[in-house]
Amino acid sequence: MIDLKKADAAQVTFLNDAYQHNKVAHAYLFVDPIQEAGIATAYWLACRFLCSGENKPDGTCNNCQRILSGNHPDVFLVKLDGKQSLSIDQIRPLKAELAKSPIEGSRRFFIIENAEKLTLAANNALLNLLEEPVAPVVTILVTNNENQILPTVRSRTQILHFEEEVQNNRAVELLEYGLNSNEIAELTNSEKIEQETKYFYQEIKEKDNLALVRAHHLAETNSTAEQKFIFFILKKLALAELQKDTTRLAATKLLDLLMQCDQMRASNVSFRNCLDYLVLKY
Ligand SMILES: [Zn+2]
């Protein structure tokens, strides 16, 4: 069962706008490093067209349920199913479907997951499909690697970039903050560290005893990049709080302290001592 909640909010806004202005493209390339949001967004679009509820797409009406569970006659999914590549035999049935008109709705949807795994023959069959003019079909290729899609296929699609851009924004932010590109590349575990740093921040603010335990756990890293990243996140959280009037004073105090502790870190005070000082001083 596909979960519509996993659809990407920004892309959903964009596609909804296209839908309302009758400008939905006949072929899309969703570039999504993890593909989960890409697939959910593709299904969101199918539900947007075919939903029979009032708030389209509701995800709960009979049509949406059939689409999301893979049982709607107008929505096709091509995927690896444990194989190494997507073969021409998986694309051919789509071509046969093109000859028919939609069974229930106004449009049919061909969704291709892991499009980077299409064989050359499958790509060529797909190309034919994308060249067929009149059929009311939306083909959505979802891939984690735009560069592995044949340029001739790519050029026939409208390309939407998922999450990757968010990651790029973060990279830009980190560069501006003062990490160099080697250090940014070193942050392979940043999501986990970020989550733990958020807990840590919360514990400091609540003067929770667990803050010291967390500090010692965070202090286990010897990577300068990770240490910088931890302070980057802490300051970001404090800065965000500065925007809110009610907590302004406390956030100012905490931010001052964070600056001080980060300076200690930069002047080679041990990372553990920096974090201890932060917890105890606040
Ligand atoms: Zn529905």
Short mmCIF file of N, CA, C and O in Angstrom, two decimals, residues 80-214:
data_model
loop_
_atom_site.label_atom_id
_atom_site.label_comp_id
_atom_site.label_asym_id
_atom_site.label_seq_id
_atom_site.Cartn_x
_atom_site.Cartn_y
_atom_site.Cartn_z
N LEU A 80 11.38 -3.20 -10.41
CA LEU A 80 12.42 -4.24 -10.54
C LEU A 80 11.95 -5.62 -10.07
O LEU A 80 12.31 -6.63 -10.66
N ASP A 81 11.18 -5.66 -8.98
CA ASP A 81 10.73 -6.95 -8.44
C ASP A 81 11.89 -7.92 -8.23
O ASP A 81 11.82 -9.09 -8.62
N GLY A 82 12.96 -7.40 -7.66
CA GLY A 82 14.09 -8.27 -7.33
C GLY A 82 15.05 -8.54 -8.47
O GLY A 82 16.08 -9.17 -8.28
N LYS A 83 14.71 -8.06 -9.68
CA LYS A 83 15.62 -8.30 -10.81
C LYS A 83 16.69 -7.20 -10.89
O LYS A 83 16.62 -6.19 -10.21
N GLN A 84 17.67 -7.42 -11.77
CA GLN A 84 18.77 -6.47 -11.91
C GLN A 84 18.42 -5.29 -12.81
O GLN A 84 19.00 -4.22 -12.69
N SER A 85 17.49 -5.53 -13.76
CA SER A 85 17.17 -4.46 -14.70
C SER A 85 15.70 -4.53 -15.11
O SER A 85 15.02 -5.53 -14.87
N LEU A 86 15.25 -3.45 -15.72
CA LEU A 86 13.88 -3.40 -16.25
C LEU A 86 13.95 -3.76 -17.73
O LEU A 86 14.60 -3.06 -18.51
N SER A 87 13.31 -4.83 -18.11
CA SER A 87 13.48 -5.35 -19.48
C SER A 87 12.42 -4.82 -20.43
O SER A 87 11.41 -4.26 -19.99
N ILE A 88 12.65 -5.02 -21.68
CA ILE A 88 11.70 -4.59 -22.71
C ILE A 88 10.35 -5.29 -22.52
O ILE A 88 9.30 -4.72 -22.81
N ASP A 89 10.39 -6.52 -22.00
CA ASP A 89 9.14 -7.25 -21.77
C ASP A 89 8.24 -6.54 -20.75
O ASP A 89 7.03 -6.77 -20.73
N GLN A 90 8.86 -5.72 -19.90
CA GLN A 90 8.05 -4.99 -18.92
C GLN A 90 7.46 -3.71 -19.51
O GLN A 90 6.51 -3.16 -18.99
N ILE A 91 8.07 -3.22 -20.58
CA ILE A 91 7.60 -1.98 -21.21
C ILE A 91 6.56 -2.27 -22.30
O ILE A 91 5.62 -1.51 -22.49
N ARG A 92 6.71 -3.42 -22.97
CA ARG A 92 5.79 -3.77 -24.07
C ARG A 92 4.32 -3.71 -23.69
O ARG A 92 3.52 -3.16 -24.45
N PRO A 93 3.94 -4.26 -22.54
CA PRO A 93 2.50 -4.22 -22.18
C PRO A 93 1.97 -2.79 -22.10
O PRO A 93 0.81 -2.54 -22.43
N LEU A 94 2.84 -1.87 -21.72
CA LEU A 94 2.39 -0.47 -21.65
C LEU A 94 2.02 0.01 -23.05
O LEU A 94 1.05 0.73 -23.24
N LYS A 95 2.83 -0.40 -24.00
CA LYS A 95 2.58 0.01 -25.38
C LYS A 95 1.22 -0.53 -25.85
O LYS A 95 0.46 0.17 -26.52
N ALA A 96 0.93 -1.76 -25.48
CA ALA A 96 -0.36 -2.35 -25.84
C ALA A 96 -1.49 -1.57 -25.17
O ALA A 96 -2.53 -1.31 -25.77
N GLU A 97 -1.25 -1.14 -23.94
CA GLU A 97 -2.27 -0.39 -23.21
C GLU A 97 -2.57 0.95 -23.86
O GLU A 97 -3.67 1.47 -23.78
N LEU A 98 -1.54 1.51 -24.51
CA LEU A 98 -1.69 2.83 -25.13
C LEU A 98 -2.82 2.86 -26.15
O LEU A 98 -3.45 3.88 -26.37
N ALA A 99 -3.04 1.73 -26.80
CA ALA A 99 -4.05 1.66 -27.85
C ALA A 99 -5.46 1.79 -27.27
O ALA A 99 -6.39 2.18 -27.95
N LYS A 100 -5.58 1.42 -26.00
CA LYS A 100 -6.91 1.48 -25.38
C LYS A 100 -7.14 2.85 -24.73
O LYS A 100 -6.19 3.53 -24.36
N SER A 101 -8.40 3.20 -24.56
CA SER A 101 -8.64 4.43 -23.83
C SER A 101 -8.76 4.08 -22.34
O SER A 101 -8.94 2.92 -21.99
N PRO A 102 -8.65 5.09 -21.49
CA PRO A 102 -8.74 4.82 -20.06
C PRO A 102 -10.02 4.07 -19.73
O PRO A 102 -11.06 4.33 -20.32
N ILE A 103 -9.93 3.14 -18.82
CA ILE A 103 -11.08 2.31 -18.51
C ILE A 103 -12.09 3.08 -17.66
O ILE A 103 -13.28 3.09 -17.92
N GLU A 104 -11.60 3.80 -16.67
CA GLU A 104 -12.52 4.48 -15.77
C GLU A 104 -12.39 6.00 -15.79
O GLU A 104 -13.37 6.71 -15.75
N GLY A 105 -11.16 6.48 -15.81
CA GLY A 105 -10.96 7.92 -15.65
C GLY A 105 -10.65 8.60 -16.96
O GLY A 105 -10.90 8.06 -18.04
N SER A 106 -10.10 9.81 -16.86
CA SER A 106 -9.81 10.59 -18.05
C SER A 106 -8.39 10.35 -18.51
O SER A 106 -8.00 10.74 -19.60
N ARG A 107 -7.61 9.69 -17.69
CA ARG A 107 -6.21 9.52 -18.02
C ARG A 107 -5.67 8.25 -17.40
O ARG A 107 -6.18 7.77 -16.41
N ARG A 108 -4.63 7.71 -18.02
CA ARG A 108 -3.96 6.55 -17.45
C ARG A 108 -2.58 6.97 -16.97
O ARG A 108 -2.02 7.94 -17.46
N PHE A 109 -2.03 6.18 -16.08
CA PHE A 109 -0.74 6.52 -15.49
C PHE A 109 0.21 5.35 -15.59
O PHE A 109 -0.11 4.24 -15.17
N PHE A 110 1.36 5.59 -16.20
CA PHE A 110 2.44 4.60 -16.24
C PHE A 110 3.54 5.09 -15.30
O PHE A 110 4.15 6.13 -15.56
N ILE A 111 3.77 4.36 -14.26
CA ILE A 111 4.79 4.77 -13.30
C ILE A 111 5.95 3.77 -13.37
O ILE A 111 5.73 2.56 -13.27
N ILE A 112 7.15 4.27 -13.60
CA ILE A 112 8.31 3.37 -13.73
C ILE A 112 9.31 3.67 -12.62
O ILE A 112 9.92 4.75 -12.60
N GLU A 113 9.43 2.74 -11.71
CA GLU A 113 10.35 2.90 -10.58
C GLU A 113 11.74 2.42 -11.00
O GLU A 113 11.86 1.51 -11.80
N ASN A 114 12.78 3.02 -10.43
CA ASN A 114 14.17 2.66 -10.79
C ASN A 114 14.40 2.76 -12.30
O ASN A 114 14.97 1.85 -12.92
N ALA A 115 13.95 3.86 -12.88
CA ALA A 115 14.07 4.02 -14.34
C ALA A 115 15.52 3.97 -14.80
O ALA A 115 15.79 3.73 -15.98
N GLU A 116 16.46 4.20 -13.87
CA GLU A 116 17.89 4.12 -14.26
C GLU A 116 18.28 2.69 -14.63
O GLU A 116 19.33 2.45 -15.20
N LYS A 117 17.41 1.72 -14.30
CA LYS A 117 17.72 0.31 -14.58
C LYS A 117 17.09 -0.19 -15.88
O LYS A 117 17.11 -1.39 -16.15
N LEU A 118 16.52 0.70 -16.66
CA LEU A 118 15.96 0.27 -17.95
C LEU A 118 17.09 -0.18 -18.87
O LEU A 118 18.10 0.51 -19.01
N THR A 119 16.91 -1.33 -19.50
CA THR A 119 17.91 -1.76 -20.50
C THR A 119 17.80 -0.86 -21.72
O THR A 119 16.81 -0.12 -21.86
N LEU A 120 18.78 -0.96 -22.58
CA LEU A 120 18.77 -0.12 -23.79
C LEU A 120 17.51 -0.41 -24.62
O LEU A 120 16.83 0.50 -25.09
N ALA A 121 17.21 -1.70 -24.77
CA ALA A 121 16.02 -2.09 -25.55
C ALA A 121 14.75 -1.53 -24.89
O ALA A 121 13.86 -1.01 -25.58
N ALA A 122 14.69 -1.62 -23.57
CA ALA A 122 13.52 -1.10 -22.86
C ALA A 122 13.43 0.42 -23.03
O ALA A 122 12.34 0.98 -23.22
N ASN A 123 14.59 1.08 -22.99
CA ASN A 123 14.62 2.52 -23.20
C ASN A 123 14.07 2.89 -24.56
O ASN A 123 13.32 3.86 -24.69
N ASN A 124 14.46 2.13 -25.57
CA ASN A 124 13.98 2.42 -26.92
C ASN A 124 12.49 2.21 -27.06
O ASN A 124 11.80 2.99 -27.70
N ALA A 125 11.99 1.15 -26.41
CA ALA A 125 10.55 0.91 -26.42
C ALA A 125 9.82 2.06 -25.72
O ALA A 125 8.78 2.53 -26.17
N LEU A 126 10.44 2.52 -24.64
CA LEU A 126 9.86 3.62 -23.89
C LEU A 126 9.84 4.90 -24.72
O LEU A 126 8.87 5.66 -24.70
N LEU A 127 10.90 5.08 -25.47
CA LEU A 127 11.01 6.25 -26.33
C LEU A 127 9.83 6.31 -27.30
O LEU A 127 9.20 7.35 -27.47
N ASN A 128 9.54 5.15 -27.89
CA ASN A 128 8.38 5.05 -28.77
C ASN A 128 7.12 5.48 -28.06
O ASN A 128 6.28 6.20 -28.59
N LEU A 129 7.01 5.01 -26.84
CA LEU A 129 5.84 5.29 -26.01
C LEU A 129 5.68 6.80 -25.79
O LEU A 129 4.59 7.35 -25.87
N LEU A 130 6.81 7.44 -25.52
CA LEU A 130 6.78 8.87 -25.22
C LEU A 130 6.52 9.69 -26.49
O LEU A 130 6.09 10.83 -26.41
N GLU A 131 6.80 9.06 -27.63
CA GLU A 131 6.58 9.78 -28.89
C GLU A 131 5.14 9.68 -29.37
O GLU A 131 4.69 10.52 -30.12
N GLU A 132 4.44 8.63 -28.94
CA GLU A 132 3.03 8.50 -29.32
C GLU A 132 2.31 9.77 -28.88
O GLU A 132 2.37 10.12 -27.71
N PRO A 133 1.63 10.44 -29.78
CA PRO A 133 1.08 11.72 -29.36
C PRO A 133 -0.22 11.68 -28.54
O PRO A 133 -0.20 11.91 -27.35
N VAL A 134 -1.31 11.28 -29.11
CA VAL A 134 -2.63 11.63 -28.60
C VAL A 134 -3.11 10.93 -27.32
O VAL A 134 -3.95 11.46 -26.62
N ALA A 135 -2.59 9.74 -27.02
CA ALA A 135 -3.17 8.98 -25.92
C ALA A 135 -3.12 9.74 -24.60
O ALA A 135 -2.11 10.34 -24.28
N PRO A 136 -4.24 9.73 -23.87
CA PRO A 136 -4.27 10.46 -22.59
C PRO A 136 -3.54 9.69 -21.49
O PRO A 136 -4.15 9.11 -20.61
N VAL A 137 -2.21 9.70 -21.56
CA VAL A 137 -1.39 8.97 -20.60
C VAL A 137 -0.39 9.91 -19.95
O VAL A 137 0.14 10.80 -20.61
N VAL A 138 -0.19 9.74 -18.66
CA VAL A 138 0.91 10.43 -17.99
C VAL A 138 1.94 9.36 -17.62
O VAL A 138 1.62 8.42 -16.89
N THR A 139 3.14 9.47 -18.18
CA THR A 139 4.21 8.53 -17.84
C THR A 139 5.14 9.20 -16.83
O THR A 139 5.59 10.33 -17.05
N ILE A 140 5.38 8.54 -15.73
CA ILE A 140 6.25 9.11 -14.70
C ILE A 140 7.43 8.17 -14.45
O ILE A 140 7.25 7.04 -14.00
N LEU A 141 8.61 8.63 -14.82
CA LEU A 141 9.82 7.86 -14.53
C LEU A 141 10.38 8.35 -13.20
O LEU A 141 10.55 9.54 -13.01
N VAL A 142 10.63 7.41 -12.31
CA VAL A 142 11.22 7.79 -11.03
C VAL A 142 12.63 7.19 -10.99
O VAL A 142 12.82 6.01 -11.29
N THR A 143 13.61 8.02 -10.68
CA THR A 143 14.99 7.53 -10.69
C THR A 143 15.81 8.19 -9.58
O THR A 143 15.47 9.27 -9.11
N ASN A 144 16.88 7.51 -9.19
CA ASN A 144 17.80 8.14 -8.25
C ASN A 144 18.99 8.73 -8.98
O ASN A 144 19.85 9.36 -8.37
N ASN A 145 19.06 8.48 -10.29
CA ASN A 145 20.21 8.98 -11.03
C ASN A 145 19.83 9.47 -12.41
O ASN A 145 19.70 8.70 -13.36
N GLU A 146 19.67 10.77 -12.49
CA GLU A 146 19.25 11.42 -13.72
C GLU A 146 20.21 11.12 -14.87
O GLU A 146 19.81 10.99 -16.02
N ASN A 147 21.49 10.96 -14.53
CA ASN A 147 22.51 10.79 -15.58
C ASN A 147 22.47 9.42 -16.24
O ASN A 147 23.10 9.21 -17.26
N GLN A 148 21.76 8.48 -15.62
CA GLN A 148 21.66 7.17 -16.23
C GLN A 148 20.41 7.02 -17.09
O GLN A 148 20.08 5.92 -17.54
N ILE A 149 19.69 8.11 -17.28
CA ILE A 149 18.53 8.08 -18.17
C ILE A 149 18.99 8.56 -19.54
O ILE A 149 19.67 9.59 -19.63
N LEU A 150 18.65 7.82 -20.58
CA LEU A 150 19.06 8.22 -21.92
C LEU A 150 18.65 9.66 -22.20
O LEU A 150 17.50 10.04 -21.95
N PRO A 151 19.57 10.46 -22.73
CA PRO A 151 19.24 11.86 -23.03
C PRO A 151 18.01 12.00 -23.91
O PRO A 151 17.23 12.92 -23.73
N THR A 152 17.83 11.07 -24.84
CA THR A 152 16.66 11.15 -25.73
C THR A 152 15.36 10.95 -24.95
O THR A 152 14.34 11.54 -25.27
N VAL A 153 15.41 10.11 -23.91
CA VAL A 153 14.24 9.92 -23.05
C VAL A 153 14.07 11.14 -22.15
O VAL A 153 12.99 11.71 -22.04
N ARG A 154 15.19 11.54 -21.56
CA ARG A 154 15.16 12.68 -20.63
C ARG A 154 14.56 13.93 -21.28
O ARG A 154 13.77 14.63 -20.68
N SER A 155 14.96 14.15 -22.53
CA SER A 155 14.55 15.40 -23.18
C SER A 155 13.05 15.42 -23.47
O SER A 155 12.50 16.45 -23.79
N ARG A 156 12.40 14.25 -23.37
CA ARG A 156 10.95 14.21 -23.61
C ARG A 156 10.15 14.30 -22.32
O ARG A 156 8.94 14.11 -22.32
N THR A 157 10.84 14.52 -21.22
CA THR A 157 10.14 14.58 -19.94
C THR A 157 10.31 15.94 -19.29
O THR A 157 11.25 16.67 -19.59
N GLN A 158 9.39 16.24 -18.40
CA GLN A 158 9.60 17.39 -17.53
C GLN A 158 10.29 16.86 -16.26
O GLN A 158 9.82 15.90 -15.65
N ILE A 159 11.41 17.47 -15.90
CA ILE A 159 12.23 16.92 -14.80
C ILE A 159 11.93 17.65 -13.48
O ILE A 159 11.96 18.87 -13.42
N LEU A 160 11.60 16.88 -12.47
CA LEU A 160 11.40 17.45 -11.13
C LEU A 160 12.43 16.85 -10.19
O LEU A 160 12.57 15.64 -10.10
N HIS A 161 13.15 17.69 -9.49
CA HIS A 161 14.16 17.22 -8.54
C HIS A 161 13.59 17.18 -7.13
O HIS A 161 13.06 18.16 -6.65
N PHE A 162 13.74 16.05 -6.50
CA PHE A 162 13.28 15.88 -5.13
C PHE A 162 14.43 16.12 -4.17
O PHE A 162 15.53 16.43 -4.60
N GLU A 163 14.18 15.90 -2.93
CA GLU A 163 15.09 15.99 -1.78
C GLU A 163 16.51 16.48 -2.07
O GLU A 163 17.05 17.25 -1.31
N GLU A 164 17.11 15.96 -3.14
CA GLU A 164 18.47 16.34 -3.50
C GLU A 164 18.70 17.83 -3.30
O GLU A 164 19.73 18.23 -2.78
N GLU A 165 17.71 18.63 -3.70
CA GLU A 165 17.89 20.07 -3.59
C GLU A 165 17.96 20.50 -2.14
O GLU A 165 18.68 21.43 -1.81
N VAL A 166 17.20 19.81 -1.31
CA VAL A 166 17.25 20.12 0.12
C VAL A 166 18.67 19.85 0.63
O VAL A 166 19.26 20.64 1.33
N GLN A 167 19.20 18.68 0.20
CA GLN A 167 20.56 18.34 0.61
C GLN A 167 21.56 19.37 0.11
O GLN A 167 22.49 19.74 0.81
N ASN A 168 21.36 19.83 -1.13
CA ASN A 168 22.25 20.85 -1.65
C ASN A 168 22.17 22.12 -0.84
O ASN A 168 23.18 22.75 -0.56
N ASN A 169 20.94 22.48 -0.46
CA ASN A 169 20.78 23.68 0.37
C ASN A 169 21.56 23.53 1.67
O ASN A 169 22.20 24.46 2.12
N ARG A 170 21.47 22.35 2.25
CA ARG A 170 22.18 22.10 3.50
C ARG A 170 23.69 22.23 3.27
O ARG A 170 24.40 22.85 4.06
N ALA A 171 24.16 21.67 2.15
CA ALA A 171 25.59 21.76 1.84
C ALA A 171 26.03 23.22 1.71
O ALA A 171 27.07 23.62 2.22
N VAL A 172 25.19 24.01 1.03
CA VAL A 172 25.51 25.43 0.88
C VAL A 172 25.56 26.11 2.25
O VAL A 172 26.47 26.87 2.56
N GLU A 173 24.58 25.75 3.07
CA GLU A 173 24.50 26.32 4.42
C GLU A 173 25.77 25.99 5.22
O GLU A 173 26.32 26.84 5.91
N LEU A 174 26.20 24.73 5.10
CA LEU A 174 27.39 24.29 5.85
C LEU A 174 28.65 24.97 5.33
O LEU A 174 29.54 25.32 6.11
N LEU A 175 28.72 25.17 4.02
CA LEU A 175 29.86 25.89 3.44
C LEU A 175 29.91 27.31 3.99
O LEU A 175 30.95 27.80 4.41
N GLU A 176 28.74 27.94 4.01
CA GLU A 176 28.67 29.31 4.52
C GLU A 176 29.04 29.37 6.00
O GLU A 176 29.61 30.33 6.48
N TYR A 177 28.69 28.30 6.68
CA TYR A 177 28.96 28.24 8.12
C TYR A 177 30.46 28.08 8.39
O TYR A 177 30.95 28.42 9.45
N GLY A 178 31.17 27.52 7.39
CA GLY A 178 32.62 27.42 7.57
C GLY A 178 33.20 26.02 7.46
O GLY A 178 34.38 25.81 7.65
N LEU A 179 32.35 25.03 7.16
CA LEU A 179 32.91 23.71 6.90
C LEU A 179 33.45 23.70 5.48
O LEU A 179 32.87 24.34 4.60
N ASN A 180 34.56 22.99 5.24
CA ASN A 180 35.03 22.89 3.87
C ASN A 180 34.39 21.65 3.21
O ASN A 180 33.75 20.86 3.88
N SER A 181 34.59 21.52 1.89
CA SER A 181 33.85 20.47 1.18
C SER A 181 34.28 19.07 1.62
O SER A 181 33.48 18.15 1.61
N ASN A 182 35.54 18.91 2.02
CA ASN A 182 35.97 17.60 2.55
C ASN A 182 35.21 17.26 3.81
O ASN A 182 34.78 16.12 4.01
N GLU A 183 35.05 18.23 4.66
CA GLU A 183 34.34 17.99 5.92
C GLU A 183 32.88 17.65 5.65
O GLU A 183 32.31 16.79 6.31
N ILE A 184 32.29 18.35 4.69
CA ILE A 184 30.88 18.08 4.37
C ILE A 184 30.73 16.65 3.84
O ILE A 184 29.81 15.93 4.21
N ALA A 185 31.69 16.23 2.99
CA ALA A 185 31.65 14.87 2.45
C ALA A 185 31.82 13.83 3.55
O ALA A 185 31.31 12.72 3.47
N GLU A 186 32.51 14.24 4.61
CA GLU A 186 32.77 13.33 5.72
C GLU A 186 31.52 13.06 6.57
O GLU A 186 31.45 12.09 7.31
N LEU A 187 30.52 13.94 6.44
CA LEU A 187 29.32 13.83 7.27
C LEU A 187 28.35 12.80 6.70
O LEU A 187 27.28 13.13 6.22
N THR A 188 28.75 11.54 6.76
CA THR A 188 27.90 10.51 6.16
C THR A 188 26.75 10.12 7.08
O THR A 188 25.76 9.55 6.66
N ASN A 189 26.91 10.43 8.35
CA ASN A 189 25.93 9.99 9.34
C ASN A 189 25.15 11.18 9.90
O ASN A 189 24.67 11.15 11.03
N SER A 190 25.03 12.23 9.07
CA SER A 190 24.56 13.50 9.62
C SER A 190 23.12 13.45 10.14
O SER A 190 22.79 14.12 11.11
N GLU A 191 22.27 12.62 9.50
CA GLU A 191 20.88 12.58 9.95
C GLU A 191 20.76 12.10 11.39
O GLU A 191 20.02 12.65 12.19
N LYS A 192 21.53 11.06 11.68
CA LYS A 192 21.50 10.49 13.02
C LYS A 192 22.06 11.49 14.05
O LYS A 192 21.48 11.69 15.11
N ILE A 193 23.15 12.11 13.67
CA ILE A 193 23.76 13.09 14.58
C ILE A 193 22.82 14.27 14.78
O ILE A 193 22.64 14.76 15.89
N GLU A 194 22.20 14.69 13.69
CA GLU A 194 21.28 15.82 13.78
C GLU A 194 20.13 15.51 14.74
O GLU A 194 19.77 16.33 15.59
N GLN A 195 19.59 14.30 14.61
CA GLN A 195 18.49 13.91 15.48
C GLN A 195 18.93 13.91 16.94
O GLN A 195 18.25 14.46 17.82
N GLU A 196 20.09 13.35 17.18
CA GLU A 196 20.57 13.27 18.56
C GLU A 196 20.89 14.66 19.11
O GLU A 196 20.63 14.97 20.26
N THR A 197 21.41 15.51 18.25
CA THR A 197 21.72 16.88 18.67
C THR A 197 20.42 17.63 19.02
O THR A 197 20.38 18.44 19.94
N LYS A 198 19.36 17.34 18.28
CA LYS A 198 18.07 17.97 18.58
C LYS A 198 17.57 17.56 19.96
O LYS A 198 17.06 18.38 20.72
N TYR A 199 17.71 16.25 20.25
CA TYR A 199 17.33 15.78 21.59
C TYR A 199 18.17 16.48 22.65
O TYR A 199 17.67 16.93 23.68
N PHE A 200 19.46 16.56 22.35
CA PHE A 200 20.41 17.18 23.28
C PHE A 200 19.99 18.63 23.58
O PHE A 200 19.93 19.06 24.73
N TYR A 201 19.66 19.35 22.53
CA TYR A 201 19.24 20.75 22.67
C TYR A 201 18.01 20.85 23.58
O TYR A 201 17.95 21.69 24.48
N GLN A 202 17.07 19.95 23.31
CA GLN A 202 15.85 19.95 24.10
C GLN A 202 16.15 19.68 25.58
O GLN A 202 15.61 20.33 26.48
N GLU A 203 17.05 18.74 25.82
CA GLU A 203 17.40 18.38 27.19
C GLU A 203 18.13 19.51 27.90
O GLU A 203 17.91 19.76 29.09
N ILE A 204 18.99 20.21 27.16
CA ILE A 204 19.68 21.35 27.77
C ILE A 204 18.65 22.39 28.21
O ILE A 204 18.64 22.87 29.34
N LYS A 205 17.74 22.68 27.29
CA LYS A 205 16.74 23.72 27.57
C LYS A 205 15.87 23.36 28.76
O LYS A 205 15.49 24.21 29.55
N GLU A 206 15.54 22.08 28.85
CA GLU A 206 14.67 21.65 29.94
C GLU A 206 15.46 21.33 31.20
O GLU A 206 14.92 20.84 32.17
N LYS A 207 16.75 21.60 31.14
CA LYS A 207 17.66 21.29 32.26
C LYS A 207 17.46 19.85 32.73
O LYS A 207 17.43 19.55 33.92
N ASP A 208 17.32 19.00 31.74
CA ASP A 208 17.12 17.57 31.99
C ASP A 208 18.48 16.92 32.31
O ASP A 208 19.47 17.21 31.65
N ASN A 209 18.50 16.06 33.32
CA ASN A 209 19.75 15.41 33.71
C ASN A 209 20.36 14.56 32.61
O ASN A 209 21.55 14.30 32.58
N LEU A 210 19.49 14.11 31.71
CA LEU A 210 19.99 13.28 30.61
C LEU A 210 20.93 14.04 29.69
O LEU A 210 21.69 13.43 28.93
N ALA A 211 20.90 15.35 29.77
CA ALA A 211 21.74 16.15 28.88
C ALA A 211 23.22 15.79 29.01
O ALA A 211 23.94 15.71 28.01
N LEU A 212 23.66 15.54 30.23
CA LEU A 212 25.07 15.19 30.43
C LEU A 212 25.41 13.84 29.81
O LEU A 212 26.46 13.67 29.19
N VAL A 213 24.49 12.89 29.98
CA VAL A 213 24.69 11.57 29.38
C VAL A 213 24.80 11.71 27.87
O VAL A 213 25.69 11.17 27.22
N ARG A 214 23.86 12.49 27.32
CA ARG A 214 23.84 12.71 25.87
C ARG A 214 25.12 13.42 25.43
O ARG A 214 25.70 13.10 24.39
#
